[in-house]
Tab-separated table of N, CA, C and O in Angstrom:
chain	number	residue	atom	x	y	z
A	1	UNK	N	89.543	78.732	93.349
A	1	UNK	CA	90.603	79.702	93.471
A	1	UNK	C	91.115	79.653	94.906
A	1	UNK	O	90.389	79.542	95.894
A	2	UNK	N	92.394	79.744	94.913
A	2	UNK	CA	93.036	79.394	96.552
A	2	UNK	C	93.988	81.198	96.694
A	2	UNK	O	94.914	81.617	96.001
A	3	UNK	N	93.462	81.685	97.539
A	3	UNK	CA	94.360	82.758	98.289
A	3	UNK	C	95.973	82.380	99.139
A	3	UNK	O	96.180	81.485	99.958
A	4	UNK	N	96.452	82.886	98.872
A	4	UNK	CA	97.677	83.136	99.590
A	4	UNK	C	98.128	84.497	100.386
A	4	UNK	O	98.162	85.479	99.644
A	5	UNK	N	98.416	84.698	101.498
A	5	UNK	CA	97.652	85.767	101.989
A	5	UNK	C	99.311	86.487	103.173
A	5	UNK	O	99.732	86.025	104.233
A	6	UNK	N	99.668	87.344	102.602
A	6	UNK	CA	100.973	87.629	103.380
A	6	UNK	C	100.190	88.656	104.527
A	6	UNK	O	99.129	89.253	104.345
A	7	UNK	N	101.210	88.674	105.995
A	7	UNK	CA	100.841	89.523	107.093
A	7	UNK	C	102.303	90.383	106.808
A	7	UNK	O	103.048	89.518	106.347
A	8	UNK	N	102.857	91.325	106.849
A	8	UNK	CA	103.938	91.987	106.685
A	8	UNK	C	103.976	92.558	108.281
A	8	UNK	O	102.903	92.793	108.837
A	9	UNK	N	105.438	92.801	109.094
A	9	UNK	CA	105.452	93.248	110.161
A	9	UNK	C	105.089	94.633	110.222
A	9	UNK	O	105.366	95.277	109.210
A	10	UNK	N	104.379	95.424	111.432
A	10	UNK	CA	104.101	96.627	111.367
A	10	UNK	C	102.759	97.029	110.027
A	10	UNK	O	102.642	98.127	109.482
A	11	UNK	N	102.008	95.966	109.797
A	11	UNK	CA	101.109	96.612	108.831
A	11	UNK	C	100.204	95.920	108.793
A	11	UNK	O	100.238	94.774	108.345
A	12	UNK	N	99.073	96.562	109.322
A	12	UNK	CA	97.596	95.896	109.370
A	12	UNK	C	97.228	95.229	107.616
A	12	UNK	O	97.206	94.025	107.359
A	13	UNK	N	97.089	95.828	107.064
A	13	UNK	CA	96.525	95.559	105.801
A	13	UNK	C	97.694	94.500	105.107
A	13	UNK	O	98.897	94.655	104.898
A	14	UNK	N	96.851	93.464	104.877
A	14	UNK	CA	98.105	92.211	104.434
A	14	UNK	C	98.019	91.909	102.798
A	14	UNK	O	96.935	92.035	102.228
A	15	UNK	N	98.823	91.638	102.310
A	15	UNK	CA	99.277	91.470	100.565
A	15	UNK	C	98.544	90.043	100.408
A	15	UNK	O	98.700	89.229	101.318
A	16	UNK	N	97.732	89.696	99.266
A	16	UNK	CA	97.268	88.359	98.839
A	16	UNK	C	97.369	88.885	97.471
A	16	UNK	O	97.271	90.013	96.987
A	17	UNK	N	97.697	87.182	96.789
A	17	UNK	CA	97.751	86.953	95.076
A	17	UNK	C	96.690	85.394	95.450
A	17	UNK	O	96.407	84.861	96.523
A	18	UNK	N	96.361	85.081	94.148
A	18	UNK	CA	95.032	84.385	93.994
A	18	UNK	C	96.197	82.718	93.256
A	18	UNK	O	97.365	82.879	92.902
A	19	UNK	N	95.630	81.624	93.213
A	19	UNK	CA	95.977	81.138	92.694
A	19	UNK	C	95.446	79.976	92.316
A	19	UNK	O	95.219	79.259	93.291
A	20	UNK	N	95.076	79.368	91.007
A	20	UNK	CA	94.271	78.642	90.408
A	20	UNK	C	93.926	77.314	90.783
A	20	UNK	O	92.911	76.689	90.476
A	21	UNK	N	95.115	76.873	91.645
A	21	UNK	CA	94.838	75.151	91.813
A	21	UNK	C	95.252	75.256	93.595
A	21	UNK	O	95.532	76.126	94.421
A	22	UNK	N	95.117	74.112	93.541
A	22	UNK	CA	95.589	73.772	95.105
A	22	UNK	C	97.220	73.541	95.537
A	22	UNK	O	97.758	73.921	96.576
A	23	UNK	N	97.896	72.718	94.288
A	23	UNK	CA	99.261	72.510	94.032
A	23	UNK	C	100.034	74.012	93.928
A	23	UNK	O	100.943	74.321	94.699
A	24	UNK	N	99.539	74.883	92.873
A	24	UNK	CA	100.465	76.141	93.022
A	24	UNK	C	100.357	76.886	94.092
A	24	UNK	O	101.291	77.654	94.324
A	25	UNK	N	99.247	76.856	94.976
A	25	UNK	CA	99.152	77.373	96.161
A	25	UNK	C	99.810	77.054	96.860
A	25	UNK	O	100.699	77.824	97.224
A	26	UNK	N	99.723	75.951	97.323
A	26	UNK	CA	100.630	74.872	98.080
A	26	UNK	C	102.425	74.641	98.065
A	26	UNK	O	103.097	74.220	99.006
A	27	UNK	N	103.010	75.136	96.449
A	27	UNK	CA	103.930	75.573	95.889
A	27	UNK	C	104.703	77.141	96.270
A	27	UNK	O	105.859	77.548	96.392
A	28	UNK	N	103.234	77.745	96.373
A	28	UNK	CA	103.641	79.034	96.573
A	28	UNK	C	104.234	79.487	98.102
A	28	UNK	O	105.256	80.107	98.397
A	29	UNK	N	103.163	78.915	98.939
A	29	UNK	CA	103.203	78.257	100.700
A	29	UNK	C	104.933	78.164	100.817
A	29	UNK	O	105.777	79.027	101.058
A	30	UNK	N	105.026	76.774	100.540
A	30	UNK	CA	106.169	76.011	100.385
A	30	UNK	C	107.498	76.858	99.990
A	30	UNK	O	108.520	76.721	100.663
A	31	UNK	N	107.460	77.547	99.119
A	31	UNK	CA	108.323	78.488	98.487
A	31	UNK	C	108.702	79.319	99.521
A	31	UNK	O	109.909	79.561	99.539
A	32	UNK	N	107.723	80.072	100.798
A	32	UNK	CA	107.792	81.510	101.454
A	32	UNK	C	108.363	80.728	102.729
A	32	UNK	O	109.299	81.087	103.444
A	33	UNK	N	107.414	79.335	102.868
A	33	UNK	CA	107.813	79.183	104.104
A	33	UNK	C	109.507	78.380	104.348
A	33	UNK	O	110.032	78.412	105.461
A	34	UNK	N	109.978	77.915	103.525
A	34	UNK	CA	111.564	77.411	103.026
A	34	UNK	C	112.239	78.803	103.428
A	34	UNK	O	113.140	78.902	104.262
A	35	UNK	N	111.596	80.009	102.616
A	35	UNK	CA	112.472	81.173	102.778
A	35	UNK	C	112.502	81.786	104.045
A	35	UNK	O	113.299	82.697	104.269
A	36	UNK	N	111.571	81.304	105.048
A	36	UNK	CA	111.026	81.647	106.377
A	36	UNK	C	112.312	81.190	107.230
A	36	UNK	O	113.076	81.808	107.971
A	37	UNK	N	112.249	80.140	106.905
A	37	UNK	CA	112.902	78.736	107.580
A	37	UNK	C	114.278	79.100	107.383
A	37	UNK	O	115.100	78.852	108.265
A	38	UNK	N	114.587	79.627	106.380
A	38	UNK	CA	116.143	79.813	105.846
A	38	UNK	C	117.138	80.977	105.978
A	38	UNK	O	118.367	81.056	105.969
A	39	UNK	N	116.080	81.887	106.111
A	39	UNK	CA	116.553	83.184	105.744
A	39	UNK	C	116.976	83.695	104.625
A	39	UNK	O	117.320	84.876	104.595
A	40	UNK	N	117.025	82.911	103.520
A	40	UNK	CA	117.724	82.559	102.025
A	40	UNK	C	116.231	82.463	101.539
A	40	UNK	O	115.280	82.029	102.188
A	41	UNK	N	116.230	82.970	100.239
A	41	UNK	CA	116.614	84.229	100.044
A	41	UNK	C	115.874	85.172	100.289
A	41	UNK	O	114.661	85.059	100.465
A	42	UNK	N	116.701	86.537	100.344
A	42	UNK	CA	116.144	87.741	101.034
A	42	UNK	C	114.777	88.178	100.223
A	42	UNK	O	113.730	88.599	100.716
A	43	UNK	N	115.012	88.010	99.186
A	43	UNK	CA	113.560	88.553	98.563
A	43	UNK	C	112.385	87.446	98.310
A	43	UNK	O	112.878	86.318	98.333
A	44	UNK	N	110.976	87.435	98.076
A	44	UNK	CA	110.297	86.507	97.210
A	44	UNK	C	109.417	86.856	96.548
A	44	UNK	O	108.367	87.299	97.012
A	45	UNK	N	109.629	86.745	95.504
A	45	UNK	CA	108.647	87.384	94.177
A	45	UNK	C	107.153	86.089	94.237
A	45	UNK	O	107.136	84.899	94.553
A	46	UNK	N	106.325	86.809	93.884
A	46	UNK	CA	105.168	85.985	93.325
A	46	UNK	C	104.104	86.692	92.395
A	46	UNK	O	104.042	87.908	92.211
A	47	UNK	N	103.491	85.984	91.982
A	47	UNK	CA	102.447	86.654	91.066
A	47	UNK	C	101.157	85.901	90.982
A	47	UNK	O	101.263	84.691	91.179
A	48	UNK	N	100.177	86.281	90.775
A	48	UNK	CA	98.653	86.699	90.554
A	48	UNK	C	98.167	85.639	89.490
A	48	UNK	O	98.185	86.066	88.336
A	49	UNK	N	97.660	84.104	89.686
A	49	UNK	CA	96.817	83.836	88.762
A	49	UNK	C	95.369	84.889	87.756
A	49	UNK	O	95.166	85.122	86.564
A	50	UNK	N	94.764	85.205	88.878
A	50	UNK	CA	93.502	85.741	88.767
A	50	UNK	C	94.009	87.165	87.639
A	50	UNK	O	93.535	87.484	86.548
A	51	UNK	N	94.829	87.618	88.221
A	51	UNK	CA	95.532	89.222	87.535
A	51	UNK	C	96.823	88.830	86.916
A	51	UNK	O	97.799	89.104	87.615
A	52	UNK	N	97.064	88.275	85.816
A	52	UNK	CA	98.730	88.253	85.644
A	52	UNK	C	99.585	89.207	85.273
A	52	UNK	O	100.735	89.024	84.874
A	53	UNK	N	98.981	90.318	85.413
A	53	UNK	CA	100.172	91.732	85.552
A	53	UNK	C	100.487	91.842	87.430
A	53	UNK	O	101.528	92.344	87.853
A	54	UNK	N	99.373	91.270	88.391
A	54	UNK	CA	99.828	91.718	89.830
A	54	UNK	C	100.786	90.830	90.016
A	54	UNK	O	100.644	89.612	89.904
A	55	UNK	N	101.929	91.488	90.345
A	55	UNK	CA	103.434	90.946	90.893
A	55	UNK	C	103.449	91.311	92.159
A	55	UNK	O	102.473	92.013	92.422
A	56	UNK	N	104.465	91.043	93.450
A	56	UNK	CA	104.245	90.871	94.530
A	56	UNK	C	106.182	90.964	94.652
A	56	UNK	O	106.734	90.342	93.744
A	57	UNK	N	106.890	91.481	95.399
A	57	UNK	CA	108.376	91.148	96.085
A	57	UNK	C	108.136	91.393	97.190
A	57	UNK	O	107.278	92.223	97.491
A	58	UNK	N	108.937	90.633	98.189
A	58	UNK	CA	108.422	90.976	99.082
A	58	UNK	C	109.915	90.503	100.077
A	58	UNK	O	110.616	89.552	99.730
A	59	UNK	N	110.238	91.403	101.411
A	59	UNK	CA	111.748	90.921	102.184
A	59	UNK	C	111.140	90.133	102.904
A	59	UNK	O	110.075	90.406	103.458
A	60	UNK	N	111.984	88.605	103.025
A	60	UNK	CA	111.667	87.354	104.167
A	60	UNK	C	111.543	88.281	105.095
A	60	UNK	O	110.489	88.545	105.673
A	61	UNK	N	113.122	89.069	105.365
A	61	UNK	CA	112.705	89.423	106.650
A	61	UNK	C	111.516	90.398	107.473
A	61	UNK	O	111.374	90.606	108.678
A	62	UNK	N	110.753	90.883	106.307
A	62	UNK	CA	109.333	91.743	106.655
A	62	UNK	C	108.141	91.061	107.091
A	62	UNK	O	107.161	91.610	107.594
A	63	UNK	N	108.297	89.729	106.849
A	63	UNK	CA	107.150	88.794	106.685
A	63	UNK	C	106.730	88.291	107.907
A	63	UNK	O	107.559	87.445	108.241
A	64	UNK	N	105.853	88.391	108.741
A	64	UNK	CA	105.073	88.151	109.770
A	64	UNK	C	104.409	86.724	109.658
A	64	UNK	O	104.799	85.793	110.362
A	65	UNK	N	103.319	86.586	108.676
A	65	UNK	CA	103.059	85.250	108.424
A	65	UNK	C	102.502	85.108	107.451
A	65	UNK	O	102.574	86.067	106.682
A	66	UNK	N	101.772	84.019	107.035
A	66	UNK	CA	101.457	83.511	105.967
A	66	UNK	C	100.318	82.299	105.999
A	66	UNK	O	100.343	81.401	106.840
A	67	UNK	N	99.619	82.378	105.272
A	67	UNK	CA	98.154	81.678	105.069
A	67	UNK	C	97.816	81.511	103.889
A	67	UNK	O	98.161	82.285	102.996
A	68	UNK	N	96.881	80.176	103.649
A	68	UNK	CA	96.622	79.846	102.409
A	68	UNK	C	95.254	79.522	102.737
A	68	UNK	O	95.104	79.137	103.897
A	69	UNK	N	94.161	79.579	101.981
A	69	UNK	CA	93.018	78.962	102.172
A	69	UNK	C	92.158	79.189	100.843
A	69	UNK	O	92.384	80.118	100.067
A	70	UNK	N	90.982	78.085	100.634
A	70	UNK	CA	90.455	78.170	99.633
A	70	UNK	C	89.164	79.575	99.239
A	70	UNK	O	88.497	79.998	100.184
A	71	UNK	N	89.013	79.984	98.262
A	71	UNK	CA	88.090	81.091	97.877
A	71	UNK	C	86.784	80.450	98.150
A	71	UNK	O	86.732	79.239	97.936
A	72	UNK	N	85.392	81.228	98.718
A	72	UNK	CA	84.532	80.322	98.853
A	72	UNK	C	83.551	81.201	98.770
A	72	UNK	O	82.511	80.555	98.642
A	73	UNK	N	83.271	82.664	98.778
A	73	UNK	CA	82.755	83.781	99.039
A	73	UNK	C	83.089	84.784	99.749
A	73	UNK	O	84.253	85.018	100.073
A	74	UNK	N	82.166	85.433	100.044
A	74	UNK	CA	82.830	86.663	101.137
A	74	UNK	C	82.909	86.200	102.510
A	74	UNK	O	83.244	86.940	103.435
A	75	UNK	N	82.591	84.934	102.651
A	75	UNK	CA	82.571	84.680	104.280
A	75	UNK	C	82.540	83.535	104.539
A	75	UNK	O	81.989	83.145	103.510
A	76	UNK	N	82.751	82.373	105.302
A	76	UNK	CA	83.305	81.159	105.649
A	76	UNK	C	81.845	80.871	106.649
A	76	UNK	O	81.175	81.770	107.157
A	77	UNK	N	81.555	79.298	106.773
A	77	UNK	CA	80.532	78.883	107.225
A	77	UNK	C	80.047	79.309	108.879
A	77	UNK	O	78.983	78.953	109.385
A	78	UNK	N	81.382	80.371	109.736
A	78	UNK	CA	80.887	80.988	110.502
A	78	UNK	C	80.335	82.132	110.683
A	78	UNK	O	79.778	82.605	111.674
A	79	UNK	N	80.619	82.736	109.175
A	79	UNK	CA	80.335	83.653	109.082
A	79	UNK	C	81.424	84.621	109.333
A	79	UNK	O	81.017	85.768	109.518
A	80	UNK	N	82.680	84.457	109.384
A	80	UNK	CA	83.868	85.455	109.776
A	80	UNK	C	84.550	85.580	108.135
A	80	UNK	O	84.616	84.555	107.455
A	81	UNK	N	85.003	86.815	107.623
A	81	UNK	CA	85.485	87.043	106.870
A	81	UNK	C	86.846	86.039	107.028
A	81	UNK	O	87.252	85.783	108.161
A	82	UNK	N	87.512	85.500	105.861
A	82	UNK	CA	89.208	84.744	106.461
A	82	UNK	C	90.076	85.869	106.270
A	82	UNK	O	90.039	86.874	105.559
A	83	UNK	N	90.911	85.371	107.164
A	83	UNK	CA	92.310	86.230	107.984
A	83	UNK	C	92.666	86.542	108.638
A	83	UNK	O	91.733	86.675	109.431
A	84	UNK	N	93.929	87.024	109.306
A	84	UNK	CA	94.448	86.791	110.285
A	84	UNK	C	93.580	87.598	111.435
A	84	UNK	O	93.385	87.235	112.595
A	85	UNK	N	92.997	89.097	110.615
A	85	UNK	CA	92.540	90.002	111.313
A	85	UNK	C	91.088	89.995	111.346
A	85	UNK	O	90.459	91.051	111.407
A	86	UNK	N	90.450	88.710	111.305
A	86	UNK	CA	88.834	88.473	111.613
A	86	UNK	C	88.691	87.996	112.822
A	86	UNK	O	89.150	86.958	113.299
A	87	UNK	N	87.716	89.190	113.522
A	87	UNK	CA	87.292	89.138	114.701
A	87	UNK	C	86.130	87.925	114.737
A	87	UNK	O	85.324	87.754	113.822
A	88	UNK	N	86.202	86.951	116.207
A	88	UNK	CA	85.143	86.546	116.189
A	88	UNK	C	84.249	87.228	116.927
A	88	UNK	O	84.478	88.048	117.817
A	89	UNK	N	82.462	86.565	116.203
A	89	UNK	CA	81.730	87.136	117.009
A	89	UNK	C	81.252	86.524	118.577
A	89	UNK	O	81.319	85.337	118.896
A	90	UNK	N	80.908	87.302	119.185
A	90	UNK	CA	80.355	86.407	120.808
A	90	UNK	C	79.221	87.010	121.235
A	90	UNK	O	78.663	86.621	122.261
């Protein structure tokens, strides 16, 4: 399962939908970051392998950033939760 993981401006807590392969992830990426790049178009819808009722719209122009990475557990081989807002430890 591959996350896709929106940062929205002004808002700690960031929007993720799940997605089954590496290609629709990668699709999905591709899709936000074109609209990044473009400004066209103003909105971008997505939706939820894992949940297919969770839908997602969302304004380019709200969008801070964007990340994709694979599902692996609750925590990555350093031990840091993934995202933008994981502190490392020292």
């Amino acid at each position: 399962m591959y996350i896709l993981e929106l940062t929205l401006k002004h808002t700690a807590l960031p929007l993720s939908i799940q997605k089954q392969t590496a290609e629709a992830a990668e699709a999905a990426y591709g899709e936000i970051s074109k609209a990044l790049n473009s400004g066209s178009p103003v909105m971008v819808e997505l939706t939820c392998d894992k949940q297919p009722d969770k839908k997602l719209a969302v304004l380019v122009s709200e969008l801070a950033a964007v990340q994709v990475y694979e599902k692996s557990g609750s925590t990555t081989a350093s031990g840091k939760a993934p995202g933008f807002f994981a502190l490392a430890a020292e």
